[in-house]
Amino acid sequence: MSKKIVVVGGVAAGAGAAAKARRIDEQAEIIIFEKGAYVSFANCGLPYYVGDHIKKRDELFLVTPERFRQRFNIDVHVNHEVTAINSGEKSVEVVDHATGRSFKETYDKLVIATGGSPIRPPLDGIDLKNIFNLWTVPDADAVKAFVTEKKPRQAVVVGGGFIGLEAAENLVDQGVKVHLVEMLHQVMPPFDPEMTMPLVKHLKQLGVEIHLQDGVAKFLGNDEVSGVQLAGGQVIETPLVVLAVGVKPNIQLAKAAGLTIGEKGGIAVDKRMLTSNPHIYAAGDAVEIYHLVSGKKVRIPLAGPANKQGRVAGANAAGGSLEFPGAYGTSIVKVAKLTAAKTGLNEAEAWAEGFDFQVSYTHSPDHAGYYPGADTMMVKILFDKDTGHLLGGQIVGPKGVDKRIDILATAIYSKLTVYDLENLDLAYAPPYSSAKDPVIMAGMTAANILRGEVLTWSTDDLRAALDNEEEIQLVDVRTPVEYKNGHVPGAINLPLDDLRDKFGELDSHKKTILYCGIGYRSYLAYKILKDRGFGDLRHISGGFRSWSLTLPE
């Protein structure tokens, strides 16, 4: 007797679950109910469709209901909403929104892939016309049609996360003046604050006005939105608003069916994606999973984990035996000519989880500096003080960020240490990398710190010392020309190449802080002065480049 598998929801997790279930069991009856009009579409591509980088709308659709039927023998019912799960009798209640008809469908195994929904804060004016989300194909259609037909001169994007930044960039590409509003003190909350400052500066260069630590108080207008009043009192006139303030998991069905909901507000599942009911699996944005660094349960609403979870849930629903061990939120975002990427824990998360860790910053070209077109990327890694195990990494730069963050993600998954990073055997040719790849350089720098070869300060440490008027001897070991073009306030200039002859001009009994351009020359200066009896030495990780990139405007 063939098994009957019902999947609630499509897109990444649901569509993937159904397709994998078919590959496990050719005889199973598989049905997908999707309440929207599209069962499988590239929601990550929606901002780029609005910005006209994706020219053809049809390119957003990955697999159509017809293709599911022809290739996989799977019945897909779009515009069909599952309104209840009757776990006792193993059935779901369904409404066909095209006809209004309601009916029940039985199942042997059920996969819940209800995903998430964009948050719409309960503010005055939230229901005015032309306040859009950018979450579904109809959302993208609406925004694109408005921009094309109305040609707005100005727009407000609320939220500085992935979707907010992508929406801002693509609206700018369409000639729209953008105001980006973020109630936190930084854009891209998963990143550490200093790693987001280059993004903010770059957006400002594009003409985007950024309003940090200032949320929306209310939306203005009668029938259509005409402006946004910020909490600080400023009013921004605009005929177009894009909301990107976060996503909440769609757990109503699961909760009503009596399934266990976890501490983070998602459906609780084990590594087989099995819920608290032995006949029901769940996957995607609605579930909680293990964080592979902290070991704690988290919600990571990203397409990569959702696809893998769907695959596992579908396989097991069909009688297979797969596991999804967890994830650590590897993510990447394009912001015009810059790319920012993250994997593992950031500093706040590492502190919250009780890790005793250190940080290093490096600035490396994406390929050999002598080969034309090299651009510098800023690399930050977090590593355990005792073991050297990599805990997290963040990278910002114009090119080559993607492959380096993937190396760091693989290193975390493999439980490599920074000592392993400095010994990686990575491909090198001048157009592609340097003999010491940026990841290898990050590993070497971190390993030097762990071996006790050098003591470091971050730019935050230096800033705190200056703010508190701590008595330090701050030495800039760059050339006089570099110093003249910009330096840290209070620094004296003693170039590295003169240091062996002129170190006597410094007070060896004072706490001495060294910096250079990116940290290499100050490391050499540290060694020279250490050998000459300077006892209290630090050098600035990442050097003046880190200092200047993280200066608030």
PDB file of N, CA and C in Angstrom, residues 316-406:
ATOM      1  N   ASN A 316      12.650  11.680   5.225  1.00  0.00           N
ATOM      2  CA  ASN A 316      12.199  10.901   6.375  1.00  0.00           C
ATOM      3  C   ASN A 316      10.699  10.641   6.342  1.00  0.00           C
ATOM      4  N   ALA A 317       9.934  11.601   5.823  1.00  0.00           N
ATOM      5  CA  ALA A 317       8.494  11.372   5.690  1.00  0.00           C
ATOM      6  C   ALA A 317       8.213  10.220   4.733  1.00  0.00           C
ATOM      7  N   ALA A 318       9.123  10.019   3.776  1.00  0.00           N
ATOM      8  CA  ALA A 318       8.941   8.959   2.790  1.00  0.00           C
ATOM      9  C   ALA A 318       9.591   7.641   3.214  1.00  0.00           C
ATOM     10  N   GLY A 319      10.144   7.604   4.414  1.00  0.00           N
ATOM     11  CA  GLY A 319      10.736   6.360   4.900  1.00  0.00           C
ATOM     12  C   GLY A 319      12.237   6.336   4.915  1.00  0.00           C
ATOM     13  N   GLY A 320      12.887   7.447   4.579  1.00  0.00           N
ATOM     14  CA  GLY A 320      14.337   7.516   4.594  1.00  0.00           C
ATOM     15  C   GLY A 320      14.883   7.772   5.987  1.00  0.00           C
ATOM     16  N   SER A 321      16.181   8.039   6.046  1.00  0.00           N
ATOM     17  CA  SER A 321      16.808   8.290   7.340  1.00  0.00           C
ATOM     18  C   SER A 321      17.942   9.297   7.165  1.00  0.00           C
ATOM     19  N   LEU A 322      17.572  10.574   7.153  1.00  0.00           N
ATOM     20  CA  LEU A 322      18.552  11.644   7.045  1.00  0.00           C
ATOM     21  C   LEU A 322      18.486  12.518   8.290  1.00  0.00           C
ATOM     22  N   GLU A 323      19.555  13.247   8.533  1.00  0.00           N
ATOM     23  CA  GLU A 323      19.580  14.196   9.648  1.00  0.00           C
ATOM     24  C   GLU A 323      20.077  15.551   9.170  1.00  0.00           C
ATOM     25  N   PHE A 324      19.559  16.587   9.812  1.00  0.00           N
ATOM     26  CA  PHE A 324      20.053  17.948   9.611  1.00  0.00           C
ATOM     27  C   PHE A 324      20.715  18.369  10.919  1.00  0.00           C
ATOM     28  N   PRO A 325      22.041  18.443  10.962  1.00  0.00           N
ATOM     29  CA  PRO A 325      22.722  18.692  12.237  1.00  0.00           C
ATOM     30  C   PRO A 325      22.521  20.094  12.791  1.00  0.00           C
ATOM     31  N   GLY A 326      22.301  21.071  11.924  1.00  0.00           N
ATOM     32  CA  GLY A 326      22.159  22.455  12.351  1.00  0.00           C
ATOM     33  C   GLY A 326      22.855  23.391  11.389  1.00  0.00           C
ATOM     34  N   ALA A 327      22.972  24.632  11.777  1.00  0.00           N
ATOM     35  CA  ALA A 327      23.585  25.647  10.922  1.00  0.00           C
ATOM     36  C   ALA A 327      24.199  26.719  11.810  1.00  0.00           C
ATOM     37  N   TYR A 328      24.858  27.678  11.178  1.00  0.00           N
ATOM     38  CA  TYR A 328      25.416  28.791  11.951  1.00  0.00           C
ATOM     39  C   TYR A 328      25.231  30.114  11.238  1.00  0.00           C
ATOM     40  N   GLY A 329      24.247  30.156  10.355  1.00  0.00           N
ATOM     41  CA  GLY A 329      23.816  31.443   9.811  1.00  0.00           C
ATOM     42  C   GLY A 329      24.765  32.080   8.824  1.00  0.00           C
ATOM     43  N   THR A 330      25.459  31.289   8.018  1.00  0.00           N
ATOM     44  CA  THR A 330      26.316  31.874   6.997  1.00  0.00           C
ATOM     45  C   THR A 330      25.463  32.673   6.025  1.00  0.00           C
ATOM     46  N   SER A 331      25.831  33.930   5.808  1.00  0.00           N
ATOM     47  CA  SER A 331      24.981  34.805   5.005  1.00  0.00           C
ATOM     48  C   SER A 331      25.846  35.840   4.289  1.00  0.00           C
ATOM     49  N   ILE A 332      25.267  36.418   3.243  1.00  0.00           N
ATOM     50  CA  ILE A 332      26.011  37.382   2.431  1.00  0.00           C
ATOM     51  C   ILE A 332      25.023  38.368   1.829  1.00  0.00           C
ATOM     52  N   VAL A 333      25.463  39.600   1.657  1.00  0.00           N
ATOM     53  CA  VAL A 333      24.598  40.621   1.073  1.00  0.00           C
ATOM     54  C   VAL A 333      25.426  41.526   0.167  1.00  0.00           C
ATOM     55  N   LYS A 334      24.849  41.869  -0.961  1.00  0.00           N
ATOM     56  CA  LYS A 334      25.471  42.813  -1.877  1.00  0.00           C
ATOM     57  C   LYS A 334      24.902  44.194  -1.601  1.00  0.00           C
ATOM     58  N   VAL A 335      25.771  45.167  -1.421  1.00  0.00           N
ATOM     59  CA  VAL A 335      25.359  46.553  -1.227  1.00  0.00           C
ATOM     60  C   VAL A 335      26.118  47.381  -2.263  1.00  0.00           C
ATOM     61  N   ALA A 336      25.524  47.501  -3.441  1.00  0.00           N
ATOM     62  CA  ALA A 336      26.151  48.188  -4.571  1.00  0.00           C
ATOM     63  C   ALA A 336      27.513  47.565  -4.869  1.00  0.00           C
ATOM     64  N   LYS A 337      28.600  48.316  -4.674  1.00  0.00           N
ATOM     65  CA  LYS A 337      29.917  47.789  -5.027  1.00  0.00           C
ATOM     66  C   LYS A 337      30.597  47.055  -3.876  1.00  0.00           C
ATOM     67  N   LEU A 338      29.926  46.975  -2.741  1.00  0.00           N
ATOM     68  CA  LEU A 338      30.488  46.252  -1.604  1.00  0.00           C
ATOM     69  C   LEU A 338      29.716  44.958  -1.363  1.00  0.00           C
ATOM     70  N   THR A 339      30.395  44.011  -0.744  1.00  0.00           N
ATOM     71  CA  THR A 339      29.770  42.772  -0.299  1.00  0.00           C
ATOM     72  C   THR A 339      30.113  42.576   1.167  1.00  0.00           C
ATOM     73  N   ALA A 340      29.126  42.162   1.953  1.00  0.00           N
ATOM     74  CA  ALA A 340      29.351  41.867   3.363  1.00  0.00           C
ATOM     75  C   ALA A 340      28.866  40.449   3.631  1.00  0.00           C
ATOM     76  N   ALA A 341      29.648  39.697   4.394  1.00  0.00           N
ATOM     77  CA  ALA A 341      29.290  38.309   4.670  1.00  0.00           C
ATOM     78  C   ALA A 341      29.656  37.958   6.101  1.00  0.00           C
ATOM     79  N   LYS A 342      28.920  36.989   6.643  1.00  0.00           N
ATOM     80  CA  LYS A 342      29.111  36.584   8.039  1.00  0.00           C
ATOM     81  C   LYS A 342      28.900  35.086   8.170  1.00  0.00           C
ATOM     82  N   THR A 343      29.636  34.477   9.075  1.00  0.00           N
ATOM     83  CA  THR A 343      29.401  33.092   9.449  1.00  0.00           C
ATOM     84  C   THR A 343      29.703  32.923  10.927  1.00  0.00           C
ATOM     85  N   GLY A 344      29.001  32.018  11.582  1.00  0.00           N
ATOM     86  CA  GLY A 344      29.232  31.775  13.002  1.00  0.00           C
ATOM     87  C   GLY A 344      28.733  32.897  13.881  1.00  0.00           C
ATOM     88  N   LEU A 345      29.398  33.071  15.019  1.00  0.00           N
ATOM     89  CA  LEU A 345      28.965  34.032  16.026  1.00  0.00           C
ATOM     90  C   LEU A 345      29.600  35.397  15.800  1.00  0.00           C
ATOM     91  N   ASN A 346      28.842  36.457  16.138  1.00  0.00           N
ATOM     92  CA  ASN A 346      29.444  37.778  16.254  1.00  0.00           C
ATOM     93  C   ASN A 346      29.882  37.978  17.705  1.00  0.00           C
ATOM     94  N   GLU A 347      30.437  39.143  18.010  1.00  0.00           N
ATOM     95  CA  GLU A 347      30.972  39.353  19.364  1.00  0.00           C
ATOM     96  C   GLU A 347      29.889  39.292  20.428  1.00  0.00           C
ATOM     97  N   ALA A 348      28.751  39.946  20.168  1.00  0.00           N
ATOM     98  CA  ALA A 348      27.677  39.958  21.159  1.00  0.00           C
ATOM     99  C   ALA A 348      27.189  38.541  21.431  1.00  0.00           C
ATOM    100  N   GLU A 349      27.059  37.758  20.377  1.00  0.00           N
ATOM    101  CA  GLU A 349      26.603  36.371  20.543  1.00  0.00           C
ATOM    102  C   GLU A 349      27.645  35.538  21.294  1.00  0.00           C
ATOM    103  N   ALA A 350      28.904  35.754  20.986  1.00  0.00           N
ATOM    104  CA  ALA A 350      29.961  34.992  21.658  1.00  0.00           C
ATOM    105  C   ALA A 350      30.011  35.320  23.148  1.00  0.00           C
ATOM    106  N   TRP A 351      29.858  36.623  23.477  1.00  0.00           N
ATOM    107  CA  TRP A 351      29.817  37.005  24.896  1.00  0.00           C
ATOM    108  C   TRP A 351      28.611  36.373  25.579  1.00  0.00           C
ATOM    109  N   ALA A 352      27.456  36.423  24.909  1.00  0.00           N
ATOM    110  CA  ALA A 352      26.223  35.883  25.499  1.00  0.00           C
ATOM    111  C   ALA A 352      26.329  34.385  25.764  1.00  0.00           C
ATOM    112  N   GLU A 353      27.086  33.690  24.924  1.00  0.00           N
ATOM    113  CA  GLU A 353      27.236  32.244  25.088  1.00  0.00           C
ATOM    114  C   GLU A 353      28.380  31.872  26.029  1.00  0.00           C
ATOM    115  N   GLY A 354      29.057  32.872  26.564  1.00  0.00           N
ATOM    116  CA  GLY A 354      30.086  32.611  27.563  1.00  0.00           C
ATOM    117  C   GLY A 354      31.432  32.176  27.021  1.00  0.00           C
ATOM    118  N   PHE A 355      31.689  32.422  25.743  1.00  0.00           N
ATOM    119  CA  PHE A 355      32.988  32.056  25.180  1.00  0.00           C
ATOM    120  C   PHE A 355      34.064  33.039  25.636  1.00  0.00           C
ATOM    121  N   ASP A 356      35.239  32.512  25.927  1.00  0.00           N
ATOM    122  CA  ASP A 356      36.406  33.345  26.196  1.00  0.00           C
ATOM    123  C   ASP A 356      37.179  33.413  24.891  1.00  0.00           C
ATOM    124  N   PHE A 357      37.118  34.536  24.218  1.00  0.00           N
ATOM    125  CA  PHE A 357      37.597  34.589  22.842  1.00  0.00           C
ATOM    126  C   PHE A 357      38.451  35.820  22.593  1.00  0.00           C
ATOM    127  N   GLN A 358      39.122  35.796  21.471  1.00  0.00           N
ATOM    128  CA  GLN A 358      39.881  36.945  20.991  1.00  0.00           C
ATOM    129  C   GLN A 358      39.466  37.253  19.562  1.00  0.00           C
ATOM    130  N   VAL A 359      39.869  38.429  19.119  1.00  0.00           N
ATOM    131  CA  VAL A 359      39.464  38.923  17.806  1.00  0.00           C
ATOM    132  C   VAL A 359      40.698  39.394  17.059  1.00  0.00           C
ATOM    133  N   SER A 360      40.708  39.197  15.757  1.00  0.00           N
ATOM    134  CA  SER A 360      41.754  39.817  14.942  1.00  0.00           C
ATOM    135  C   SER A 360      41.130  40.417  13.695  1.00  0.00           C
ATOM    136  N   TYR A 361      41.761  41.487  13.214  1.00  0.00           N
ATOM    137  CA  TYR A 361      41.346  42.165  11.984  1.00  0.00           C
ATOM    138  C   TYR A 361      42.515  42.136  11.004  1.00  0.00           C
ATOM    139  N   THR A 362      42.215  41.850   9.757  1.00  0.00           N
ATOM    140  CA  THR A 362      43.223  41.954   8.710  1.00  0.00           C
ATOM    141  C   THR A 362      42.613  42.633   7.497  1.00  0.00           C
ATOM    142  N   HIS A 363      43.459  43.263   6.700  1.00  0.00           N
ATOM    143  CA  HIS A 363      43.037  43.903   5.455  1.00  0.00           C
ATOM    144  C   HIS A 363      43.921  43.331   4.344  1.00  0.00           C
ATOM    145  N   SER A 364      43.300  42.600   3.436  1.00  0.00           N
ATOM    146  CA  SER A 364      44.068  41.890   2.412  1.00  0.00           C
ATOM    147  C   SER A 364      43.460  42.121   1.036  1.00  0.00           C
ATOM    148  N   PRO A 365      44.280  42.161  -0.011  1.00  0.00           N
ATOM    149  CA  PRO A 365      43.738  42.283  -1.375  1.00  0.00           C
ATOM    150  C   PRO A 365      43.087  40.970  -1.808  1.00  0.00           C
ATOM    151  N   ASP A 366      42.067  41.092  -2.666  1.00  0.00           N
ATOM    152  CA  ASP A 366      41.367  39.882  -3.110  1.00  0.00           C
ATOM    153  C   ASP A 366      42.238  39.047  -4.033  1.00  0.00           C
ATOM    154  N   HIS A 367      43.227  39.669  -4.697  1.00  0.00           N
ATOM    155  CA  HIS A 367      44.226  38.907  -5.454  1.00  0.00           C
ATOM    156  C   HIS A 367      45.561  39.656  -5.367  1.00  0.00           C
ATOM    157  N   ALA A 368      46.576  39.126  -5.976  1.00  0.00           N
ATOM    158  CA  ALA A 368      47.921  39.693  -5.840  1.00  0.00           C
ATOM    159  C   ALA A 368      47.916  41.190  -6.142  1.00  0.00           C
ATOM    160  N   GLY A 369      48.536  41.961  -5.250  1.00  0.00           N
ATOM    161  CA  GLY A 369      48.508  43.405  -5.388  1.00  0.00           C
ATOM    162  C   GLY A 369      49.156  43.923  -6.645  1.00  0.00           C
ATOM    163  N   TYR A 370      50.106  43.186  -7.177  1.00  0.00           N
ATOM    164  CA  TYR A 370      50.805  43.640  -8.381  1.00  0.00           C
ATOM    165  C   TYR A 370      50.019  43.326  -9.651  1.00  0.00           C
ATOM    166  N   TYR A 371      48.957  42.510  -9.525  1.00  0.00           N
ATOM    167  CA  TYR A 371      48.117  42.225 -10.687  1.00  0.00           C
ATOM    168  C   TYR A 371      46.996  43.252 -10.725  1.00  0.00           C
ATOM    169  N   PRO A 372      46.695  43.826 -11.880  1.00  0.00           N
ATOM    170  CA  PRO A 372      45.720  44.942 -11.935  1.00  0.00           C
ATOM    171  C   PRO A 372      44.355  44.598 -11.327  1.00  0.00           C
ATOM    172  N   GLY A 373      43.777  45.606 -10.681  1.00  0.00           N
ATOM    173  CA  GLY A 373      42.399  45.485 -10.203  1.00  0.00           C
ATOM    174  C   GLY A 373      42.216  44.943  -8.816  1.00  0.00           C
ATOM    175  N   ALA A 374      43.287  44.823  -8.041  1.00  0.00           N
ATOM    176  CA  ALA A 374      43.155  44.282  -6.688  1.00  0.00           C
ATOM    177  C   ALA A 374      42.378  45.245  -5.794  1.00  0.00           C
ATOM    178  N   ASP A 375      41.472  44.711  -4.983  1.00  0.00           N
ATOM    179  CA  ASP A 375      40.710  45.493  -4.012  1.00  0.00           C
ATOM    180  C   ASP A 375      40.873  44.867  -2.632  1.00  0.00           C
ATOM    181  N   THR A 376      40.870  45.700  -1.620  1.00  0.00           N
ATOM    182  CA  THR A 376      41.113  45.242  -0.251  1.00  0.00           C
ATOM    183  C   THR A 376      39.815  44.844   0.438  1.00  0.00           C
ATOM    184  N   MET A 377      39.869  43.744   1.156  1.00  0.00           N
ATOM    185  CA  MET A 377      38.740  43.319   1.986  1.00  0.00           C
ATOM    186  C   MET A 377      39.146  43.362   3.453  1.00  0.00           C
ATOM    187  N   MET A 378      38.184  43.676   4.298  1.00  0.00           N
ATOM    188  CA  MET A 378      38.388  43.714   5.746  1.00  0.00           C
ATOM    189  C   MET A 378      37.862  42.403   6.327  1.00  0.00           C
ATOM    190  N   VAL A 379      38.741  41.680   7.022  1.00  0.00           N
ATOM    191  CA  VAL A 379      38.403  40.363   7.565  1.00  0.00           C
ATOM    192  C   VAL A 379      38.481  40.410   9.082  1.00  0.00           C
ATOM    193  N   LYS A 380      37.422  39.970   9.716  1.00  0.00           N
ATOM    194  CA  LYS A 380      37.401  39.875  11.179  1.00  0.00           C
ATOM    195  C   LYS A 380      37.095  38.432  11.558  1.00  0.00           C
ATOM    196  N   ILE A 381      37.898  37.853  12.426  1.00  0.00           N
ATOM    197  CA  ILE A 381      37.588  36.515  12.917  1.00  0.00           C
ATOM    198  C   ILE A 381      37.585  36.501  14.441  1.00  0.00           C
ATOM    199  N   LEU A 382      36.751  35.648  14.995  1.00  0.00           N
ATOM    200  CA  LEU A 382      36.658  35.406  16.426  1.00  0.00           C
ATOM    201  C   LEU A 382      37.142  33.986  16.683  1.00  0.00           C
ATOM    202  N   PHE A 383      37.959  33.809  17.710  1.00  0.00           N
ATOM    203  CA  PHE A 383      38.509  32.484  17.972  1.00  0.00           C
ATOM    204  C   PHE A 383      38.670  32.274  19.474  1.00  0.00           C
ATOM    205  N   ASP A 384      38.528  31.036  19.888  1.00  0.00           N
ATOM    206  CA  ASP A 384      38.616  30.673  21.299  1.00  0.00           C
ATOM    207  C   ASP A 384      40.033  30.920  21.820  1.00  0.00           C
ATOM    208  N   LYS A 385      40.117  31.560  22.995  1.00  0.00           N
ATOM    209  CA  LYS A 385      41.418  31.932  23.552  1.00  0.00           C
ATOM    210  C   LYS A 385      42.288  30.729  23.890  1.00  0.00           C
ATOM    211  N   ASP A 386      41.663  29.647  24.297  1.00  0.00           N
ATOM    212  CA  ASP A 386      42.435  28.484  24.727  1.00  0.00           C
ATOM    213  C   ASP A 386      42.743  27.528  23.580  1.00  0.00           C
ATOM    214  N   THR A 387      41.725  27.190  22.803  1.00  0.00           N
ATOM    215  CA  THR A 387      41.889  26.162  21.780  1.00  0.00           C
ATOM    216  C   THR A 387      42.232  26.714  20.408  1.00  0.00           C
ATOM    217  N   GLY A 388      41.909  27.977  20.166  1.00  0.00           N
ATOM    218  CA  GLY A 388      42.105  28.549  18.843  1.00  0.00           C
ATOM    219  C   GLY A 388      41.018  28.182  17.850  1.00  0.00           C
ATOM    220  N   HIS A 389      39.971  27.477  18.298  1.00  0.00           N
ATOM    221  CA  HIS A 389      38.887  27.112  17.384  1.00  0.00           C
ATOM    222  C   HIS A 389      38.182  28.366  16.867  1.00  0.00           C
ATOM    223  N   LEU A 390      37.890  28.345  15.603  1.00  0.00           N
ATOM    224  CA  LEU A 390      37.212  29.473  14.978  1.00  0.00           C
ATOM    225  C   LEU A 390      35.764  29.505  15.434  1.00  0.00           C
ATOM    226  N   LEU A 391      35.306  30.671  15.894  1.00  0.00           N
ATOM    227  CA  LEU A 391      33.932  30.837  16.371  1.00  0.00           C
ATOM    228  C   LEU A 391      33.076  31.621  15.394  1.00  0.00           C
ATOM    229  N   GLY A 392      33.690  32.489  14.616  1.00  0.00           N
ATOM    230  CA  GLY A 392      32.916  33.296  13.686  1.00  0.00           C
ATOM    231  C   GLY A 392      33.825  34.138  12.817  1.00  0.00           C
ATOM    232  N   GLY A 393      33.253  34.635  11.736  1.00  0.00           N
ATOM    233  CA  GLY A 393      34.000  35.498  10.842  1.00  0.00           C
ATOM    234  C   GLY A 393      33.082  36.444  10.108  1.00  0.00           C
ATOM    235  N   GLN A 394      33.600  37.621   9.803  1.00  0.00           N
ATOM    236  CA  GLN A 394      32.869  38.622   9.033  1.00  0.00           C
ATOM    237  C   GLN A 394      33.838  39.267   8.049  1.00  0.00           C
ATOM    238  N   ILE A 395      33.352  39.519   6.849  1.00  0.00           N
ATOM    239  CA  ILE A 395      34.209  40.095   5.804  1.00  0.00           C
ATOM    240  C   ILE A 395      33.419  41.154   5.051  1.00  0.00           C
ATOM    241  N   VAL A 396      34.075  42.268   4.753  1.00  0.00           N
ATOM    242  CA  VAL A 396      33.482  43.322   3.930  1.00  0.00           C
ATOM    243  C   VAL A 396      34.501  43.733   2.878  1.00  0.00           C
ATOM    244  N   GLY A 397      34.067  43.815   1.637  1.00  0.00           N
ATOM    245  CA  GLY A 397      34.963  44.248   0.578  1.00  0.00           C
ATOM    246  C   GLY A 397      34.290  44.246  -0.775  1.00  0.00           C
ATOM    247  N   PRO A 398      34.970  44.760  -1.788  1.00  0.00           N
ATOM    248  CA  PRO A 398      34.365  44.838  -3.119  1.00  0.00           C
ATOM    249  C   PRO A 398      34.312  43.504  -3.859  1.00  0.00           C
ATOM    250  N   LYS A 399      35.347  42.664  -3.712  1.00  0.00           N
ATOM    251  CA  LYS A 399      35.429  41.428  -4.495  1.00  0.00           C
ATOM    252  C   LYS A 399      36.023  40.309  -3.646  1.00  0.00           C
ATOM    253  N   GLY A 400      35.672  39.061  -4.002  1.00  0.00           N
ATOM    254  CA  GLY A 400      36.302  37.903  -3.393  1.00  0.00           C
ATOM    255  C   GLY A 400      35.809  37.545  -2.010  1.00  0.00           C
ATOM    256  N   VAL A 401      34.803  38.281  -1.517  1.00  0.00           N
ATOM    257  CA  VAL A 401      34.290  38.036  -0.166  1.00  0.00           C
ATOM    258  C   VAL A 401      33.597  36.684  -0.089  1.00  0.00           C
ATOM    259  N   ASP A 402      32.867  36.329  -1.149  1.00  0.00           N
ATOM    260  CA  ASP A 402      32.044  35.120  -1.104  1.00  0.00           C
ATOM    261  C   ASP A 402      32.873  33.865  -0.873  1.00  0.00           C
ATOM    262  N   LYS A 403      33.949  33.713  -1.628  1.00  0.00           N
ATOM    263  CA  LYS A 403      34.699  32.462  -1.471  1.00  0.00           C
ATOM    264  C   LYS A 403      35.447  32.422  -0.139  1.00  0.00           C
ATOM    265  N   ARG A 404      35.841  33.595   0.385  1.00  0.00           N
ATOM    266  CA  ARG A 404      36.540  33.577   1.682  1.00  0.00           C
ATOM    267  C   ARG A 404      35.600  33.254   2.830  1.00  0.00           C
ATOM    268  N   ILE A 405      34.376  33.773   2.784  1.00  0.00           N
ATOM    269  CA  ILE A 405      33.444  33.454   3.876  1.00  0.00           C
ATOM    270  C   ILE A 405      33.083  31.978   3.817  1.00  0.00           C
ATOM    271  N   ASP A 406      33.034  31.398   2.618  1.00  0.00           N
ATOM    272  CA  ASP A 406      32.736  29.975   2.509  1.00  0.00           C
ATOM    273  C   ASP A 406      33.878  29.122   3.062  1.00  0.00           C
TER     274      ASP A 406
END
